[in-house]
PDB file of C-alpha atoms in Angstrom:
ATOM      1  CA  LEU A  30      24.837  23.234  31.110  1.00  0.00           C
ATOM      2  CA  PHE A  31      21.808  21.555  32.723  1.00  0.00           C
ATOM      3  CA  LEU A  32      20.497  23.002  35.980  1.00  0.00           C
ATOM      4  CA  SER A  33      17.523  22.077  38.145  1.00  0.00           C
ATOM      5  CA  LEU A  34      14.625  24.490  38.485  1.00  0.00           C
ATOM      6  CA  ALA A  35      15.600  24.841  42.160  1.00  0.00           C
ATOM      7  CA  GLU A  36      19.060  26.081  41.108  1.00  0.00           C
ATOM      8  CA  ILE A  37      17.664  28.777  38.810  1.00  0.00           C
ATOM      9  CA  SER A  38      14.681  29.891  40.912  1.00  0.00           C
ATOM     10  CA  GLU A  39      14.151  32.096  43.914  1.00  0.00           C
ATOM     11  CA  LYS A  40      10.751  30.566  44.697  1.00  0.00           C
ATOM     12  CA  ILE A  41       8.835  27.367  43.938  1.00  0.00           C
ATOM     13  CA  THR A  42       5.374  26.929  45.438  1.00  0.00           C
ATOM     14  CA  SER A  43       1.811  26.004  44.545  1.00  0.00           C
ATOM     15  CA  GLY A  44      -1.573  27.520  45.200  1.00  0.00           C
ATOM     16  CA  SER A  45      -3.707  26.879  48.246  1.00  0.00           C
ATOM     17  CA  ARG A  46      -6.860  24.825  48.513  1.00  0.00           C
ATOM     18  CA  ASP A  47     -10.348  26.188  49.186  1.00  0.00           C
ATOM     19  CA  TRP A  48     -10.226  29.177  46.841  1.00  0.00           C
ATOM     20  CA  ALA A  49     -13.886  28.644  45.889  1.00  0.00           C
ATOM     21  CA  GLY A  50     -14.878  30.641  48.965  1.00  0.00           C
ATOM     22  CA  TYR A  51     -13.158  33.678  47.451  1.00  0.00           C
ATOM     23  CA  TYR A  52     -14.756  33.506  43.961  1.00  0.00           C
ATOM     24  CA  SER A  53     -16.489  36.696  42.904  1.00  0.00           C
ATOM     25  CA  GLU A  54     -17.997  38.376  39.847  1.00  0.00           C
ATOM     26  CA  ALA A  55     -15.065  40.815  39.708  1.00  0.00           C
ATOM     27  CA  GLY A  56     -11.734  41.220  41.444  1.00  0.00           C
ATOM     28  CA  ASP A  57      -8.299  39.756  40.883  1.00  0.00           C
ATOM     29  CA  LEU A  58      -7.614  37.098  38.253  1.00  0.00           C
ATOM     30  CA  PHE A  59      -7.545  33.496  39.402  1.00  0.00           C
ATOM     31  CA  VAL A  60      -5.346  31.454  37.058  1.00  0.00           C
ATOM     32  CA  ARG A  61      -6.243  27.776  36.708  1.00  0.00           C
ATOM     33  CA  ILE A  62      -5.058  24.883  34.529  1.00  0.00           C
ATOM     34  CA  SER A  63      -7.801  25.780  32.036  1.00  0.00           C
ATOM     35  CA  ASN A  64      -5.914  29.038  31.367  1.00  0.00           C
ATOM     36  CA  LEU A  65      -2.846  27.089  30.194  1.00  0.00           C
ATOM     37  CA  THR A  66      -2.448  25.399  26.824  1.00  0.00           C
ATOM     38  CA  ARG A  67      -0.009  22.951  25.268  1.00  0.00           C
ATOM     39  CA  GLU A  68       0.093  25.040  22.076  1.00  0.00           C
ATOM     40  CA  HIS A  69       2.375  27.746  23.525  1.00  0.00           C
ATOM     41  CA  ILE A  70       3.412  29.315  26.838  1.00  0.00           C
ATOM     42  CA  ASN A  71       0.933  32.208  26.714  1.00  0.00           C
ATOM     43  CA  PHE A  72      -2.313  32.147  28.669  1.00  0.00           C
ATOM     44  CA  ARG A  73      -5.719  31.630  27.142  1.00  0.00           C
ATOM     45  CA  TRP A  74      -8.560  33.625  28.645  1.00  0.00           C
ATOM     46  CA  ASN A  75     -11.690  31.847  27.398  1.00  0.00           C
ATOM     47  CA  SER A  76     -12.532  30.740  30.948  1.00  0.00           C
ATOM     48  CA  ILE A  77     -11.898  33.404  33.573  1.00  0.00           C
ATOM     49  CA  LYS A  78     -12.510  33.306  37.307  1.00  0.00           C
ATOM     50  CA  TYR A  79     -12.038  36.159  39.762  1.00  0.00           C
ATOM     51  CA  VAL A  80     -11.294  36.181  43.481  1.00  0.00           C
ATOM     52  CA  ASN A  81     -11.414  38.704  46.309  1.00  0.00           C
ATOM     53  CA  ILE A  82      -9.093  37.469  49.019  1.00  0.00           C
ATOM     54  CA  GLY A  83      -8.031  40.606  50.853  1.00  0.00           C
ATOM     55  CA  ASP A  84      -4.699  40.686  52.642  1.00  0.00           C
ATOM     56  CA  GLY A  85      -3.063  37.575  53.979  1.00  0.00           C
ATOM     57  CA  SER A  86      -0.095  35.267  53.753  1.00  0.00           C
ATOM     58  CA  GLU A  87      -1.717  32.808  51.321  1.00  0.00           C
ATOM     59  CA  GLY A  88      -2.469  35.624  48.918  1.00  0.00           C
ATOM     60  CA  GLU A  89       1.091  36.889  49.089  1.00  0.00           C
ATOM     61  CA  ARG A  90       2.554  33.407  48.669  1.00  0.00           C
ATOM     62  CA  THR A  91       0.480  32.593  45.587  1.00  0.00           C
ATOM     63  CA  LYS A  92       0.401  36.045  43.963  1.00  0.00           C
ATOM     64  CA  LEU A  93       1.845  36.035  40.450  1.00  0.00           C
ATOM     65  CA  ALA A  94       4.644  38.273  39.213  1.00  0.00           C
ATOM     66  CA  THR A  95       5.933  39.013  35.725  1.00  0.00           C
ATOM     67  CA  GLY A  96       8.138  36.152  34.533  1.00  0.00           C
ATOM     68  CA  ASP A  97       6.664  33.487  36.799  1.00  0.00           C
ATOM     69  CA  ILE A  98       6.521  30.072  35.150  1.00  0.00           C
ATOM     70  CA  LEU A  99       3.344  28.097  35.865  1.00  0.00           C
ATOM     71  CA  ILE A 100       3.270  24.311  35.583  1.00  0.00           C
ATOM     72  CA  SER A 101       0.178  22.111  35.870  1.00  0.00           C
ATOM     73  CA  ILE A 102       0.900  19.506  38.556  1.00  0.00           C
ATOM     74  CA  THR A 103      -2.348  17.506  38.624  1.00  0.00           C
ATOM     75  CA  ALA A 104      -4.563  15.913  35.967  1.00  0.00           C
ATOM     76  CA  ASP A 105      -3.019  17.069  32.654  1.00  0.00           C
ATOM     77  CA  LEU A 106       0.602  17.312  33.816  1.00  0.00           C
ATOM     78  CA  GLY A 107       3.260  19.644  32.499  1.00  0.00           C
ATOM     79  CA  ILE A 108       1.245  22.344  30.781  1.00  0.00           C
ATOM     80  CA  ILE A 109       3.357  25.502  30.928  1.00  0.00           C
ATOM     81  CA  GLY A 110       2.479  29.192  31.053  1.00  0.00           C
ATOM     82  CA  VAL A 111       4.677  32.250  31.582  1.00  0.00           C
ATOM     83  CA  VAL A 112       3.259  35.385  33.197  1.00  0.00           C
ATOM     84  CA  ASN A 113       3.482  38.528  31.049  1.00  0.00           C
ATOM     85  CA  ASP A 114       3.761  41.987  32.535  1.00  0.00           C
ATOM     86  CA  ASP A 115       0.171  42.925  31.651  1.00  0.00           C
ATOM     87  CA  ILE A 116      -1.583  40.374  33.882  1.00  0.00           C
ATOM     88  CA  GLY A 117      -2.267  42.688  36.830  1.00  0.00           C
ATOM     89  CA  ILE A 118      -2.992  41.107  40.208  1.00  0.00           C
ATOM     90  CA  ALA A 119      -3.500  37.354  39.889  1.00  0.00           C
ATOM     91  CA  TYR A 120      -3.257  34.184  41.964  1.00  0.00           C
ATOM     92  CA  ILE A 121      -2.962  30.430  41.288  1.00  0.00           C
ATOM     93  CA  ASN A 122      -4.786  27.385  42.610  1.00  0.00           C
ATOM     94  CA  GLN A 123      -3.411  24.185  44.131  1.00  0.00           C
ATOM     95  CA  HIS A 124      -3.245  22.409  40.776  1.00  0.00           C
ATOM     96  CA  THR A 125      -0.519  24.741  39.529  1.00  0.00           C
ATOM     97  CA  ALA A 126       3.092  25.166  40.583  1.00  0.00           C
ATOM     98  CA  LEU A 127       4.660  28.625  40.514  1.00  0.00           C
ATOM     99  CA  VAL A 128       8.361  28.807  39.612  1.00  0.00           C
ATOM    100  CA  ARG A 129       9.917  32.278  39.969  1.00  0.00           C
ATOM    101  CA  PRO A 130      13.272  32.276  38.129  1.00  0.00           C
ATOM    102  CA  ILE A 131      16.215  34.377  39.255  1.00  0.00           C
ATOM    103  CA  ASN A 132      16.947  37.577  37.301  1.00  0.00           C
ATOM    104  CA  SER A 133      19.769  36.081  35.219  1.00  0.00           C
ATOM    105  CA  VAL A 134      17.383  33.567  33.587  1.00  0.00           C
ATOM    106  CA  ASN A 135      14.917  34.236  30.758  1.00  0.00           C
ATOM    107  CA  PRO A 136      11.599  32.745  31.947  1.00  0.00           C
ATOM    108  CA  ARG A 137      10.237  32.469  28.401  1.00  0.00           C
ATOM    109  CA  PHE A 138      13.268  30.377  27.411  1.00  0.00           C
ATOM    110  CA  VAL A 139      12.811  28.092  30.435  1.00  0.00           C
ATOM    111  CA  GLY A 140       9.048  27.844  29.817  1.00  0.00           C
ATOM    112  CA  ASN A 141       9.579  26.863  26.188  1.00  0.00           C
ATOM    113  CA  TYR A 142      12.281  24.371  27.172  1.00  0.00           C
ATOM    114  CA  MET A 143       9.955  22.745  29.725  1.00  0.00           C
ATOM    115  CA  GLN A 144       7.260  22.534  27.035  1.00  0.00           C
ATOM    116  CA  SER A 145       9.674  20.908  24.570  1.00  0.00           C
ATOM    117  CA  SER A 146       9.943  17.148  24.090  1.00  0.00           C
ATOM    118  CA  LEU A 147      12.836  17.050  26.596  1.00  0.00           C
ATOM    119  CA  GLY A 148      10.729  18.807  29.221  1.00  0.00           C
ATOM    120  CA  LYS A 149       7.677  16.644  28.526  1.00  0.00           C
ATOM    121  CA  LYS A 150       9.766  13.499  28.953  1.00  0.00           C
ATOM    122  CA  GLN A 151      10.696  14.639  32.466  1.00  0.00           C
ATOM    123  CA  PHE A 152       7.027  15.117  33.378  1.00  0.00           C
ATOM    124  CA  GLU A 153       6.182  11.634  32.121  1.00  0.00           C
ATOM    125  CA  THR A 154       9.114  10.064  33.978  1.00  0.00           C
ATOM    126  CA  ASN A 155       8.345  11.831  37.283  1.00  0.00           C
ATOM    127  CA  ASN A 156       4.560  11.386  37.345  1.00  0.00           C
ATOM    128  CA  ASP A 157       3.503  10.279  40.846  1.00  0.00           C
ATOM    129  CA  SER A 158       0.830   8.050  39.355  1.00  0.00           C
ATOM    130  CA  GLY A 159      -1.422   6.409  41.831  1.00  0.00           C
ATOM    131  CA  ALA A 160      -5.100   7.109  42.094  1.00  0.00           C
ATOM    132  CA  LYS A 161      -4.555  10.127  39.841  1.00  0.00           C
ATOM    133  CA  ALA A 162      -1.699  11.842  38.047  1.00  0.00           C
ATOM    134  CA  GLY A 163       0.342  14.354  40.002  1.00  0.00           C
ATOM    135  CA  LEU A 164       3.686  15.991  40.655  1.00  0.00           C
ATOM    136  CA  ASN A 165       4.875  17.319  43.992  1.00  0.00           C
ATOM    137  CA  LEU A 166       6.994  20.440  44.564  1.00  0.00           C
ATOM    138  CA  PRO A 167      10.258  18.558  45.264  1.00  0.00           C
ATOM    139  CA  THR A 168       9.809  16.865  41.877  1.00  0.00           C
ATOM    140  CA  ILE A 169       9.174  20.223  40.174  1.00  0.00           C
ATOM    141  CA  SER A 170      12.301  21.584  41.891  1.00  0.00           C
ATOM    142  CA  SER A 171      14.378  18.699  40.541  1.00  0.00           C
ATOM    143  CA  LEU A 172      13.364  19.113  36.870  1.00  0.00           C
ATOM    144  CA  LYS A 173      16.348  19.970  34.676  1.00  0.00           C
ATOM    145  CA  CYS A 174      16.650  22.711  32.091  1.00  0.00           C
ATOM    146  CA  ALA A 175      19.397  23.334  29.534  1.00  0.00           C
ATOM    147  CA  LEU A 176      20.717  26.812  30.205  1.00  0.00           C
ATOM    148  CA  PRO A 177      22.893  28.504  27.573  1.00  0.00           C
ATOM    149  CA  SER A 178      24.147  32.073  28.007  1.00  0.00           C
ATOM    150  CA  ILE A 179      21.525  34.744  28.704  1.00  0.00           C
ATOM    151  CA  ASP A 180      22.091  36.179  25.206  1.00  0.00           C
ATOM    152  CA  GLU A 181      21.305  32.788  23.660  1.00  0.00           C
ATOM    153  CA  GLN A 182      18.265  32.384  25.937  1.00  0.00           C
ATOM    154  CA  ASN A 183      16.952  35.803  24.881  1.00  0.00           C
ATOM    155  CA  CYS A 184      17.541  35.106  21.181  1.00  0.00           C
ATOM    156  CA  ALA A 185      15.813  31.701  21.312  1.00  0.00           C
ATOM    157  CA  ALA A 186      12.867  33.057  23.318  1.00  0.00           C
ATOM    158  CA  GLU A 187      12.370  35.945  20.865  1.00  0.00           C
ATOM    159  CA  LYS A 188      12.426  33.591  17.876  1.00  0.00           C
ATOM    160  CA  ILE A 189       9.952  31.169  19.475  1.00  0.00           C
ATOM    161  CA  ASP A 190       7.639  34.062  20.427  1.00  0.00           C
ATOM    162  CA  ALA A 191       7.742  35.314  16.814  1.00  0.00           C
ATOM    163  CA  ILE A 192       6.886  31.837  15.512  1.00  0.00           C
ATOM    164  CA  ASP A 193       4.025  31.496  18.044  1.00  0.00           C
ATOM    165  CA  GLU A 194       2.642  34.891  16.988  1.00  0.00           C
ATOM    166  CA  SER A 195       2.859  33.895  13.331  1.00  0.00           C
ATOM    167  CA  ILE A 196       0.972  30.664  14.046  1.00  0.00           C
ATOM    168  CA  SER A 197      -1.716  32.562  15.991  1.00  0.00           C
ATOM    169  CA  SER A 198      -2.067  35.070  13.159  1.00  0.00           C
ATOM    170  CA  LEU A 199      -2.448  32.281  10.591  1.00  0.00           C
ATOM    171  CA  LYS A 200      -5.067  30.538  12.764  1.00  0.00           C
ATOM    172  CA  ARG A 201      -7.068  33.783  13.023  1.00  0.00           C
ATOM    173  CA  GLU A 202      -6.841  34.239   9.257  1.00  0.00           C
ATOM    174  CA  LYS A 203      -7.941  30.633   8.667  1.00  0.00           C
ATOM    175  CA  LEU A 204     -10.930  31.112  10.964  1.00  0.00           C
ATOM    176  CA  LYS A 205     -11.874  34.291   9.110  1.00  0.00           C
ATOM    177  CA  TYR A 206     -11.818  32.397   5.783  1.00  0.00           C
ATOM    178  CA  GLU A 207     -13.804  29.483   7.216  1.00  0.00           C
ATOM    179  CA  ILE A 208     -16.508  31.894   8.392  1.00  0.00           C
ATOM    180  CA  GLN A 209     -16.458  33.626   5.008  1.00  0.00           C
ATOM    181  CA  LYS A 210     -16.777  30.260   3.213  1.00  0.00           C
ATOM    182  CA  LYS A 211     -19.789  29.282   5.370  1.00  0.00           C
ATOM    183  CA  GLY A 212     -21.391  32.597   4.473  1.00  0.00           C
ATOM    184  CA  LEU A 213     -20.947  31.904   0.770  1.00  0.00           C
TER     185      LEU A 213
END
């Protein structure tokens, strides 16, 4: 069964422009494309920005929730991230689409599917190339995802997460040995 992201989501939006005015030394996390990676659907935090925006409709519209799927929609298209429950208060910029799946969908399954070769092909096909690469929200809404039963989604997502953790562990171990070798 293939369904569009619009059919399996309660919300699809992107961040606002002009967030630079809200940058601060501390505050809420501001998630940007640089926090996403093609290696997996988890965030990388080597480049962190913070914002203080106060109350307002733009903040509410672009505030992240556990299970949100983030998709880069400008420059390096189709990089996927899925929000974990430990992120705290965070917002996105205009270069990132936010897809909030309905409760009966495993966001980690959908995120991994969109990062697969089938998902990547859709990003390449739908690129609004002109002066620069980009995807609009109607295009994001129309992207298709294979959707097996929720039990199968959960099983696949758990297995992929375990593989990703194993890869990360091996990379850390390799780095440790490389540092040790340089020391010798």
